[in-house]
mmCIF file of C-alpha atoms in Angstrom:
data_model
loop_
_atom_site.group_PDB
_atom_site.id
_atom_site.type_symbol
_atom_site.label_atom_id
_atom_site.label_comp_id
_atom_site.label_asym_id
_atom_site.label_seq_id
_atom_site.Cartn_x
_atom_site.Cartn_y
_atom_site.Cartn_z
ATOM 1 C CA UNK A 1 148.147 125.058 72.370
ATOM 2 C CA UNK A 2 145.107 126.399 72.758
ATOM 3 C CA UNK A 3 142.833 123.636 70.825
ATOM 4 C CA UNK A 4 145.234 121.050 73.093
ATOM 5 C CA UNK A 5 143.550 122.722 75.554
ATOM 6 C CA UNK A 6 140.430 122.454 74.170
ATOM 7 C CA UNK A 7 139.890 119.204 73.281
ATOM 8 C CA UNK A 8 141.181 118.212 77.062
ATOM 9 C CA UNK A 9 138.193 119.953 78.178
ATOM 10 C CA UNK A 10 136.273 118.100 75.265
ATOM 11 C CA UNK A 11 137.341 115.062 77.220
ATOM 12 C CA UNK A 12 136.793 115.954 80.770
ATOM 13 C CA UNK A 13 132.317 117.057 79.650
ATOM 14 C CA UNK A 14 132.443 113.982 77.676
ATOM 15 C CA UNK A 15 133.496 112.076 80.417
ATOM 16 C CA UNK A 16 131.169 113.387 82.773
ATOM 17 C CA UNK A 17 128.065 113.102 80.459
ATOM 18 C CA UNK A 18 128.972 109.373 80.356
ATOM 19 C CA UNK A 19 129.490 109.315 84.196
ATOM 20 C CA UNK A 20 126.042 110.603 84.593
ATOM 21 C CA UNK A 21 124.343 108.185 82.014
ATOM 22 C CA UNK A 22 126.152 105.472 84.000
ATOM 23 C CA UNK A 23 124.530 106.510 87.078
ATOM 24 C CA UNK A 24 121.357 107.186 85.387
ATOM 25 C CA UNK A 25 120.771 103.078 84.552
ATOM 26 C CA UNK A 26 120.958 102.686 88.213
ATOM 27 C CA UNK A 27 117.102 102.957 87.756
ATOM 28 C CA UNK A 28 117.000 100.068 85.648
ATOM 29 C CA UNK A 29 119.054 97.818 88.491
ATOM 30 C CA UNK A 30 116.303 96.673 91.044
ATOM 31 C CA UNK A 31 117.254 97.110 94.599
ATOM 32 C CA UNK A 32 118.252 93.770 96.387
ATOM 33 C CA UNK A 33 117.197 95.603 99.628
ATOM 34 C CA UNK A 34 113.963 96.513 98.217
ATOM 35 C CA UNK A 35 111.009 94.434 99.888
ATOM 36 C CA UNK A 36 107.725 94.685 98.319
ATOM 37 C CA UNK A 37 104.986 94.607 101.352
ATOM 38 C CA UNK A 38 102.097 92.487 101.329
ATOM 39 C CA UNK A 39 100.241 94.788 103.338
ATOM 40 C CA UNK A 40 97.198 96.701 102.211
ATOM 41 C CA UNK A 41 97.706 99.915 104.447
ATOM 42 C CA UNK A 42 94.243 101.801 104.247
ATOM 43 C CA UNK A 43 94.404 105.107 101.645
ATOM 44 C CA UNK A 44 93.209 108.089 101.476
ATOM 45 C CA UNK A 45 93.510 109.582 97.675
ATOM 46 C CA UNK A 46 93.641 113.818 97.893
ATOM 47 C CA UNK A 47 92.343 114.860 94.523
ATOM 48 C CA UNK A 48 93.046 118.297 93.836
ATOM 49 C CA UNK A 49 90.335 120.402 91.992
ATOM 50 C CA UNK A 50 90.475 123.299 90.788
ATOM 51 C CA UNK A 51 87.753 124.033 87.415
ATOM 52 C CA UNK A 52 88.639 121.097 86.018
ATOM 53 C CA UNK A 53 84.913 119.271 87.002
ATOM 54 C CA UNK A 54 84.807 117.976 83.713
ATOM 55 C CA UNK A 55 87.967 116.015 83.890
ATOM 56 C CA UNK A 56 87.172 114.739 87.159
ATOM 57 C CA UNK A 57 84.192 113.460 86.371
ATOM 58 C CA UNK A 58 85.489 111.097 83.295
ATOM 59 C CA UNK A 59 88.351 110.151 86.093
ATOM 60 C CA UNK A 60 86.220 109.228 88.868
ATOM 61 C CA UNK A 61 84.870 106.421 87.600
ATOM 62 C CA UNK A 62 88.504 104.820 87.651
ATOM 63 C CA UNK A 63 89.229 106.019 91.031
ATOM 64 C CA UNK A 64 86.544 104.421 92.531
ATOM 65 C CA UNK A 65 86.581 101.586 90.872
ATOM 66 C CA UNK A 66 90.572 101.044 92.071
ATOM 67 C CA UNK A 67 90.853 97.305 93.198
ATOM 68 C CA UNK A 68 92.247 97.295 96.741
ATOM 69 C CA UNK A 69 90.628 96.833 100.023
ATOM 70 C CA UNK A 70 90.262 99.886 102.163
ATOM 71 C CA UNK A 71 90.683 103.644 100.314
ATOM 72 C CA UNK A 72 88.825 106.815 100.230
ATOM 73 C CA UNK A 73 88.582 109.450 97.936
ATOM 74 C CA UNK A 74 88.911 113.070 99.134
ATOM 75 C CA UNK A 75 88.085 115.835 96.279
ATOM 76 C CA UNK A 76 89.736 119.003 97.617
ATOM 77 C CA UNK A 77 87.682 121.166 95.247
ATOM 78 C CA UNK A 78 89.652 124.839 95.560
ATOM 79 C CA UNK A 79 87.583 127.490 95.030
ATOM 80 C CA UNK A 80 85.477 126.826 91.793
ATOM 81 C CA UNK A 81 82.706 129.014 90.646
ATOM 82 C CA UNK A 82 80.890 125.488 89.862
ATOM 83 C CA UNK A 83 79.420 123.392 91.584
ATOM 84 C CA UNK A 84 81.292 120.371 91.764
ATOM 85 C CA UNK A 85 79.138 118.208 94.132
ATOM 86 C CA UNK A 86 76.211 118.544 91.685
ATOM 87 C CA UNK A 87 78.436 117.234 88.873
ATOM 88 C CA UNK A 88 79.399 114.153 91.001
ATOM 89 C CA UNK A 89 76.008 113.508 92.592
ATOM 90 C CA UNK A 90 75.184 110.533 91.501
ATOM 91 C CA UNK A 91 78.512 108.969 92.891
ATOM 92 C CA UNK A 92 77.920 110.510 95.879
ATOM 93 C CA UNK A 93 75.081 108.575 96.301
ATOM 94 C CA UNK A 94 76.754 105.753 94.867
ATOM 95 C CA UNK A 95 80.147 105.705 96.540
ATOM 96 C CA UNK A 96 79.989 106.073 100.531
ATOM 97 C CA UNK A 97 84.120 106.457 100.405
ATOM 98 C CA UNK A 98 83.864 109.639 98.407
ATOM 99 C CA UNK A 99 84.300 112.889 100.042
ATOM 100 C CA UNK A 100 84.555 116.567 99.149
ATOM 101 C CA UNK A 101 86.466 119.034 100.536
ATOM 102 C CA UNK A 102 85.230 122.594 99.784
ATOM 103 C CA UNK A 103 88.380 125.340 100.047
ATOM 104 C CA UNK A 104 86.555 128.392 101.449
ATOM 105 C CA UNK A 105 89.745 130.968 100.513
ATOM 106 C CA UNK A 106 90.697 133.302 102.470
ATOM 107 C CA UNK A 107 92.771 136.582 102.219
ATOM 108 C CA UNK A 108 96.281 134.979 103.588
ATOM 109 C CA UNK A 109 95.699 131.810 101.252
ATOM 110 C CA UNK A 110 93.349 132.694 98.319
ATOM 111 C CA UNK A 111 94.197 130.405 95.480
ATOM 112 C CA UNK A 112 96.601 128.654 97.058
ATOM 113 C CA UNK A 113 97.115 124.630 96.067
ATOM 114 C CA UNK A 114 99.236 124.214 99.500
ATOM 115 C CA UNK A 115 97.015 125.935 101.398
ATOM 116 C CA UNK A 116 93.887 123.602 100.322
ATOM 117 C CA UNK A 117 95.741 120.347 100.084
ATOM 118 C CA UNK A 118 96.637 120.656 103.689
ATOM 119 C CA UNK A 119 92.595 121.128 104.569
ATOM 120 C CA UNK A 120 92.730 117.483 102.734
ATOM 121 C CA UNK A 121 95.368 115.831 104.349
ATOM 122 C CA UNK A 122 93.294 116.852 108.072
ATOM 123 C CA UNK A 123 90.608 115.598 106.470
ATOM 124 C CA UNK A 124 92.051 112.179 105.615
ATOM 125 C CA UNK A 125 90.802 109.709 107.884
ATOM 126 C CA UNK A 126 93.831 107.486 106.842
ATOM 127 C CA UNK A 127 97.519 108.080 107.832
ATOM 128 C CA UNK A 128 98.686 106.924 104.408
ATOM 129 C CA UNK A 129 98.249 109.482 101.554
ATOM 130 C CA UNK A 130 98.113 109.209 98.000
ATOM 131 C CA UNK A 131 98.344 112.182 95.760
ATOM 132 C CA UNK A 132 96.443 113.040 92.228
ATOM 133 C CA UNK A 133 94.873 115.935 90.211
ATOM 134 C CA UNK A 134 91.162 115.950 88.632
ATOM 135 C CA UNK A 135 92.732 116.605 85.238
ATOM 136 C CA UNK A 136 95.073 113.650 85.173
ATOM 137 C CA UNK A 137 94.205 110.059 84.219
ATOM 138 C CA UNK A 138 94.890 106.870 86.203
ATOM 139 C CA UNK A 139 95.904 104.337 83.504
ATOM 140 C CA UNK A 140 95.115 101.372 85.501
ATOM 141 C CA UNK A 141 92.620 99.792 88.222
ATOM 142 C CA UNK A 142 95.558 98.615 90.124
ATOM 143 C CA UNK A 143 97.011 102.202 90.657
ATOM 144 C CA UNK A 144 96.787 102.306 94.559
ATOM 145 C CA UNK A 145 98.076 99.107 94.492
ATOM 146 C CA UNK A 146 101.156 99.819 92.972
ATOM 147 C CA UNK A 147 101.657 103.065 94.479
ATOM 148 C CA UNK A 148 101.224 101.489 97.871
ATOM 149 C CA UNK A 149 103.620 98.299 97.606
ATOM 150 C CA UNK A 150 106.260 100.208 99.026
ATOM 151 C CA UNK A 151 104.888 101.565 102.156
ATOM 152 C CA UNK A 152 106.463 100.121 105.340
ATOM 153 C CA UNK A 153 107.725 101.145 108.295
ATOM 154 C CA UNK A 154 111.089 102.943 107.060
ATOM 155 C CA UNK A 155 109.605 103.876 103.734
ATOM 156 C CA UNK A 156 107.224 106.602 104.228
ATOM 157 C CA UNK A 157 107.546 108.520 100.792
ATOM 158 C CA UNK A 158 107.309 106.759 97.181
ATOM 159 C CA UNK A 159 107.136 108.596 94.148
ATOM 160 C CA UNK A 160 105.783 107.390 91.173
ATOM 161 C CA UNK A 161 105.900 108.257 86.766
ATOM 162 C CA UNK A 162 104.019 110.535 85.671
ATOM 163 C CA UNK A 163 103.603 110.321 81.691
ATOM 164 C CA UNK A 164 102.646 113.059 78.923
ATOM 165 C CA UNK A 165 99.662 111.984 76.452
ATOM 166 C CA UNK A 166 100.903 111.434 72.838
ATOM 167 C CA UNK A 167 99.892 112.927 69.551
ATOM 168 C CA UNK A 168 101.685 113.427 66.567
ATOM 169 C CA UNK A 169 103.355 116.424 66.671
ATOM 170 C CA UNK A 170 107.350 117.640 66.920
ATOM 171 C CA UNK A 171 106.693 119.735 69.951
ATOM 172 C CA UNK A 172 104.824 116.988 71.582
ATOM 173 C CA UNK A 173 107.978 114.688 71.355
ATOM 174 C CA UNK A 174 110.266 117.236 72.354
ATOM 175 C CA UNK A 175 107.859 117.753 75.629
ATOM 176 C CA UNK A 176 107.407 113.670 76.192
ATOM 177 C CA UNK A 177 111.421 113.421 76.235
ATOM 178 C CA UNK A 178 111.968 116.577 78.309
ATOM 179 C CA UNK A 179 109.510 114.850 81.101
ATOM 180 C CA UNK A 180 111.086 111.773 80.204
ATOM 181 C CA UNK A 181 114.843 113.033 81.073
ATOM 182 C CA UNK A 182 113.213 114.647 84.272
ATOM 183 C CA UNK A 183 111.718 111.230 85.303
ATOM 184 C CA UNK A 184 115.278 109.500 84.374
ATOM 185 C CA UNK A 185 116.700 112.353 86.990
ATOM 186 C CA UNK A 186 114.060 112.214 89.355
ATOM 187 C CA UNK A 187 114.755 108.235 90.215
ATOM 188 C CA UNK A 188 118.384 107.476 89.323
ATOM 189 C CA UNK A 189 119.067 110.343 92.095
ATOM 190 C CA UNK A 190 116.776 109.137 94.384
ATOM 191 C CA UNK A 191 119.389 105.476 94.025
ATOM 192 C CA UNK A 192 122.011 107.417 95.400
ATOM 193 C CA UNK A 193 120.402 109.084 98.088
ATOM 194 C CA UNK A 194 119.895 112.633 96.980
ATOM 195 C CA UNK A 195 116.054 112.970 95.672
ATOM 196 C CA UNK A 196 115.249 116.179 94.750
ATOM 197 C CA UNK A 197 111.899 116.432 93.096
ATOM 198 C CA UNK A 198 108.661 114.493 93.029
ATOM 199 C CA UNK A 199 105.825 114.408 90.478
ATOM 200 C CA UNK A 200 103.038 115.963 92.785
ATOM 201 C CA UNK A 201 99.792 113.810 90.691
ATOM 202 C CA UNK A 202 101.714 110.803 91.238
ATOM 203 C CA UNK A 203 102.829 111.109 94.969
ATOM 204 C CA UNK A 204 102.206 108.844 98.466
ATOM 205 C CA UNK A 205 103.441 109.698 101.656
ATOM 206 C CA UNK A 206 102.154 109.135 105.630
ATOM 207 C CA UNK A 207 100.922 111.933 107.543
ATOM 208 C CA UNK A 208 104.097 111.333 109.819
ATOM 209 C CA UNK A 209 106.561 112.231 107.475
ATOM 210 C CA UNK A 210 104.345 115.348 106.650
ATOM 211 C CA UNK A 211 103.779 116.955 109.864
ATOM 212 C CA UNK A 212 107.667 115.975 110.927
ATOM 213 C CA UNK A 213 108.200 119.134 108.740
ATOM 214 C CA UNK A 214 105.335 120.958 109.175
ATOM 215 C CA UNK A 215 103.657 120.488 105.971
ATOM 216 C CA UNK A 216 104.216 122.985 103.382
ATOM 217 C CA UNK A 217 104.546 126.028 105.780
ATOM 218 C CA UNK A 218 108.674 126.763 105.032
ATOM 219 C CA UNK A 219 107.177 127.114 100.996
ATOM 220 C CA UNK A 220 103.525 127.952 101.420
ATOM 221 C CA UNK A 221 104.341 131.382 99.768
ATOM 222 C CA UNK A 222 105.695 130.253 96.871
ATOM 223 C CA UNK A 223 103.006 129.026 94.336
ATOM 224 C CA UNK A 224 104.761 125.918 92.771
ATOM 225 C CA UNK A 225 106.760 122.598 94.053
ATOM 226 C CA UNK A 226 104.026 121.481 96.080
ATOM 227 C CA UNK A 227 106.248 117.834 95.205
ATOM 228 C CA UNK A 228 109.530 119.476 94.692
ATOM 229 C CA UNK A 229 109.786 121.376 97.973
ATOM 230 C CA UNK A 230 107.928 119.125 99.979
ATOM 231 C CA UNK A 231 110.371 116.412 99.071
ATOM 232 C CA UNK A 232 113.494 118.570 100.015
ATOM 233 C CA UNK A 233 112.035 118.831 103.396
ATOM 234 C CA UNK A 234 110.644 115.832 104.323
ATOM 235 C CA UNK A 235 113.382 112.938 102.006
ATOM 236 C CA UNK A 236 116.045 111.141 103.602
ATOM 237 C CA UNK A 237 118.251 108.570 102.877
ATOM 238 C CA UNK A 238 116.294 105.835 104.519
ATOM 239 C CA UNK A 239 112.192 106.863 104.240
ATOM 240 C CA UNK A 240 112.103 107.683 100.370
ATOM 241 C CA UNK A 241 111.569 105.000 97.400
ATOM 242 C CA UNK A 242 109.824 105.020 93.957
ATOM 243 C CA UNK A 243 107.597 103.231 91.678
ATOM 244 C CA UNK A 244 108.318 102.369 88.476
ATOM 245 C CA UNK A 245 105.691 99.763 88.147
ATOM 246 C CA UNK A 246 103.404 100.318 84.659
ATOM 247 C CA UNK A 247 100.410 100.468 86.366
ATOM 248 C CA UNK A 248 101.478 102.804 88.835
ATOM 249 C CA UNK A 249 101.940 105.566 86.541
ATOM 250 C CA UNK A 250 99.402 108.393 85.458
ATOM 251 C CA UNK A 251 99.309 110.555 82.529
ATOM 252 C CA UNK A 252 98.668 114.038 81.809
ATOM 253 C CA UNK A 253 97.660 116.265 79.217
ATOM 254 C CA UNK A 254 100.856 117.661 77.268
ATOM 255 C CA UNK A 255 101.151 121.261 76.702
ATOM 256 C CA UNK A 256 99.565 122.351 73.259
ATOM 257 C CA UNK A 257 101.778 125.197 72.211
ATOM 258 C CA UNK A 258 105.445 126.159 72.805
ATOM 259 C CA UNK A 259 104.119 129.503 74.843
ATOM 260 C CA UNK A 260 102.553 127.382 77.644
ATOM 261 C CA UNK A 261 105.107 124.875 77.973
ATOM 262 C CA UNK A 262 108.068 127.398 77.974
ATOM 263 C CA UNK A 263 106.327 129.149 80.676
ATOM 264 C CA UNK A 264 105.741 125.826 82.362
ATOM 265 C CA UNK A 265 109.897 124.956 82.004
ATOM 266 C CA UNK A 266 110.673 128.491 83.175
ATOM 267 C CA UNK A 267 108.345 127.944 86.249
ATOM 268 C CA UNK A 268 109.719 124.799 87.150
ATOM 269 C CA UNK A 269 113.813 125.673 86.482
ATOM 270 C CA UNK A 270 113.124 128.581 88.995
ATOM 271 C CA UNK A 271 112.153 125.961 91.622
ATOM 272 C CA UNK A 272 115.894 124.963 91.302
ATOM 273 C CA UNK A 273 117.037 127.994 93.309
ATOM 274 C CA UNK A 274 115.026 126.091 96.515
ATOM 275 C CA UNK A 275 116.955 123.068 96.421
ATOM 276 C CA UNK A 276 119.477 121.679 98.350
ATOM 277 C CA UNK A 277 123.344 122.945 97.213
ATOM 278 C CA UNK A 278 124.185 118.891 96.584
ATOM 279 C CA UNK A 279 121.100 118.400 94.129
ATOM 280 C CA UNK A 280 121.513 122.179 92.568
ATOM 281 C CA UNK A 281 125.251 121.445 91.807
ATOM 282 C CA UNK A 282 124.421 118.042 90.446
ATOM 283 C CA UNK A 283 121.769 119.373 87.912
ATOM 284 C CA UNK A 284 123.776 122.519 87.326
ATOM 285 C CA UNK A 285 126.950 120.214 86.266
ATOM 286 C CA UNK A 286 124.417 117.772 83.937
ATOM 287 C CA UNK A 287 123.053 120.749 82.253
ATOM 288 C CA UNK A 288 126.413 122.561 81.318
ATOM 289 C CA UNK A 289 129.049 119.744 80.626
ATOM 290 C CA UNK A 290 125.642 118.645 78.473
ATOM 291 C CA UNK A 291 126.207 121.910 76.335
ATOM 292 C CA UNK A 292 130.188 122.390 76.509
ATOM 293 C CA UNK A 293 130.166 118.625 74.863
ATOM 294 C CA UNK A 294 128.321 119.543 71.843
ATOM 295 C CA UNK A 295 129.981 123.097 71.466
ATOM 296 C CA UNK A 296 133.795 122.177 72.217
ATOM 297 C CA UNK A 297 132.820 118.525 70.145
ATOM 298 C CA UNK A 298 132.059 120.591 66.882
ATOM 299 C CA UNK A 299 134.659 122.427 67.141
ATOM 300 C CA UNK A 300 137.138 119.420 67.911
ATOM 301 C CA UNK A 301 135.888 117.802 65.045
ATOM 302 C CA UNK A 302 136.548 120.653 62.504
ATOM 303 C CA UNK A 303 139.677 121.907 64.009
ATOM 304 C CA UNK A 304 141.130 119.074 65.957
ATOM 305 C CA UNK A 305 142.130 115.179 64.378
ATOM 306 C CA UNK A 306 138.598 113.987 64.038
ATOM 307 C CA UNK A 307 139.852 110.421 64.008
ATOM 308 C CA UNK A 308 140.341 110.975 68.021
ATOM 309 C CA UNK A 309 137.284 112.998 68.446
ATOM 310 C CA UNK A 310 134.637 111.109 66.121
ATOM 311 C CA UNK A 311 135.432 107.932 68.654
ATOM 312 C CA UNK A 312 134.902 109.709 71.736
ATOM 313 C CA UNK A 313 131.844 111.530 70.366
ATOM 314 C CA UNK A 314 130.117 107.648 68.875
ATOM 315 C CA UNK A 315 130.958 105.834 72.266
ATOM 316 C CA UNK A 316 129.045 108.814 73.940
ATOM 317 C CA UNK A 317 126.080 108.440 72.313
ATOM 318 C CA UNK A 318 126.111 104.376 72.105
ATOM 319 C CA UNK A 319 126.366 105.086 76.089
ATOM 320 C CA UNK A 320 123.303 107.093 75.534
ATOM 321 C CA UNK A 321 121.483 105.706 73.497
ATOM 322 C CA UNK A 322 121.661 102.024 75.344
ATOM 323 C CA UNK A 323 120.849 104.011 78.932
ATOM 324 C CA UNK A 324 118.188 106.249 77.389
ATOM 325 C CA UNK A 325 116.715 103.188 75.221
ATOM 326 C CA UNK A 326 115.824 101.182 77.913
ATOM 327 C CA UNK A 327 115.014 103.681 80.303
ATOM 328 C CA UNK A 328 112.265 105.285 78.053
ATOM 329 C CA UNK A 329 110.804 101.555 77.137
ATOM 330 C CA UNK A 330 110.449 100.745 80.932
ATOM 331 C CA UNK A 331 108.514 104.157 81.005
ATOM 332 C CA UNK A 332 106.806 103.360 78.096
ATOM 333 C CA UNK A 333 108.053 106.679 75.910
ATOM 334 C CA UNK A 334 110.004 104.774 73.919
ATOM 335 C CA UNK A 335 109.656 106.608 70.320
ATOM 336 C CA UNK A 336 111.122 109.195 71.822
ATOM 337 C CA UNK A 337 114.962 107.474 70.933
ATOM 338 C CA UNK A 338 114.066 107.345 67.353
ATOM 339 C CA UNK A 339 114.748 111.321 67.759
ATOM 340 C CA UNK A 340 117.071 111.756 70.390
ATOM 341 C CA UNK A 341 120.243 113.958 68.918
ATOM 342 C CA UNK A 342 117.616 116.261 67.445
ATOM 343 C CA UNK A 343 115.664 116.300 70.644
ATOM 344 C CA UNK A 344 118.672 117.047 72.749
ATOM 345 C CA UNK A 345 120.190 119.897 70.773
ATOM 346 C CA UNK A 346 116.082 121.397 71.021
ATOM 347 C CA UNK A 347 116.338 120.982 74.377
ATOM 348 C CA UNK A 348 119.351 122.696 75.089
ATOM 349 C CA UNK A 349 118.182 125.816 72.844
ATOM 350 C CA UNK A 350 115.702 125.752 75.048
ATOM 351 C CA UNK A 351 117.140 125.889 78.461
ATOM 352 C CA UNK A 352 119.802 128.465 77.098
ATOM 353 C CA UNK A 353 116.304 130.615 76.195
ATOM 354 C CA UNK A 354 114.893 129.448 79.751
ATOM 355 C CA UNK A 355 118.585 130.966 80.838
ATOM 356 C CA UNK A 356 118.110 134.485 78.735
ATOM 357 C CA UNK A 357 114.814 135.394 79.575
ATOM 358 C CA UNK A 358 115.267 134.526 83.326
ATOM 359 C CA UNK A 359 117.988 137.765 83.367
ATOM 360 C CA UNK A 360 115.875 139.758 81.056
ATOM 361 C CA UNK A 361 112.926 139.341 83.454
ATOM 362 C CA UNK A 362 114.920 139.867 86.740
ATOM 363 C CA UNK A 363 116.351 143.093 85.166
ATOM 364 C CA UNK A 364 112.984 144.508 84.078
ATOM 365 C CA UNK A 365 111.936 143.564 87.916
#
């Protein structure tokens, strides 16, 4: 009775996985209502510094060099010990669309990325806004382009990819798919009209939609989800859309050790406890039918007939595969599928560690 049981359950995860994969490839339909605009709406790019001169100076060139009409470049430069505007002097001289915006901190604000990308977007001389960090690399000249296509009247948020920088390790594919997933997440829910998140070096939005809410001052305190938090505020149904054009996307450098990027995952799953009860229950479902299906599917296999579990357990991951698959070659991460069973179970050891460490911490607090 109690395997019957069981393997009913098996049924009802396995189910939902697939539900979710479904609903995932929504991101690979293109919207029929989705009209790309012809108009070149001035820009103003907010790049946020904060001691990383030397990466902004290898990105600038890039930046400036962006083929569209009318943009500016605004270098919020958050209190540095060096001096960024000697570093850049020569396309300061160069460049009269380049700006920089020196964060004097103060005691209520000291340090704080909100805090000195709101001195940027007052700063802006253009209503429409494009987001980026000095550290992260624009892959193409036609970035504000693409990241702009999808401004109009209604649309007044777009999100767009942003990718992890390859090498050749384990850990590095385990990161690139766990960004991946997040990406896969990030868009398919935006389809059905619940975003949630928003990667902050790869964001537009109009000053509108940002002082509707009044910036970042419900979150200021808390030191992450500038993107996240910002989108739970300001997204509705009607004024967010997305990107997914190759050169619109941007790449970052991927953590170098499993101590950084656990404490990067830990940072970011505590964001979760700010979201909206829809988009929390959504991800909360995902994430534990994801580890009931492997745990009640082993044990179905070994203790239940295998010849009705092993064809539940294959169609799952054909489902997967195919959704995943094309997903992650549209987002150009695609030798991340050669790996993905082993990838997945790594990722769910993990989260369950994410899981421990989050009660060890809050009982030591």
């Amino acid at each position: 009775m109690f395997l019957t049981v069981l393997f009913y359950v098996f049924v009802v995860v396995a189910g939902i996985q697939i539900i979710y994969y479904l609903l995932f490839s929504s991101i690979l339909v293109k919207n029929k209502k989705e009209v790309i605009t012809t108009t070149e709406y001035p820009i103003s790019v907010i790049v946020y510094n904060k001691n990383n001169e030397d990466y902004l100076r290898n990105n600038l060139s890039v930046l400036l060099n962006q083929e569209y009409s009318k943009f500016e470049i605004l270098i919020v430069d958050s209190g540095t010990d060096s001096y960024t505007k000697e570093l850049i002097a020569d396309f300061l001289i160069k460049y009269n669309n380049l700006k920089i915006i020196k964060v004097e901190n103060n005691e209520a604000f000291w340090g704080n990325k909100k805090y000195a990308l709101t001195l940027g977007i007052k700063a802006a001389q253009y209503d429409h806004l494009l987001f980026t960090n000095a550290k992260t690399k624009i892959l193409s000249k036609d970035w504000i382009t693409k990241m702009s296509s999808n401004f109009s009247k209604s649309k007044t948020i777009n999100i767009g990819y942003q990718k992890l920088s390859k090498n050749d390790s384990f850990l590095n594919l385990l990161v690139r798919f766990e960004n991946l997933i997040t990406g896969i997440q990030c868009f398919s829910f935006i389809k059905i009209n619940s975003p949630f998140m928003a990667f902050g070096d790869n964001l537009a939005f109009n000053k509108k939609a940002f002082f509707d809410v009044k910036g970042f001052i419900d979150h200021i305190k808390i030191p992450n989800g500038v993107g996240d938090l910002f989108i739970r505020d300001a997204a509705t149904k009607k004024n967010i859309t997305h990107t997914l054009s190759a050169k619109s996307f941007v790449e970052n450098d991927a953590p170098n050790s499993m101590s950084s990027w656990f404490a990067s995952l830990k940072s970011t799953k505590s964001l979760q406890k700010h979201y909206k009860i829809k988009q929390r229950i959504l991800l909360y479902t995902f994430s534990v039918t994801k580890l009931l299906f492997y745990l009640f599917g082993i044990i179905s296999l070994f203790f239940f007939s295998w010849k009705i579990t092993l064809p539940i357990v294959l169609f799952y991951f054909l489902i997967q595969f195919v959704v995943i698959g094309l997903t992650a070659k549209k987002l150009n991460d695609f030798d991340v599928i050669f790996f993905l069973p082993i990838l997945e179970i790594s990722l769910i050891l993990i989260q369950i560690s994410i899981f421990i460490a989050k009660l060890f911490s809050k009982a030591n607090r």
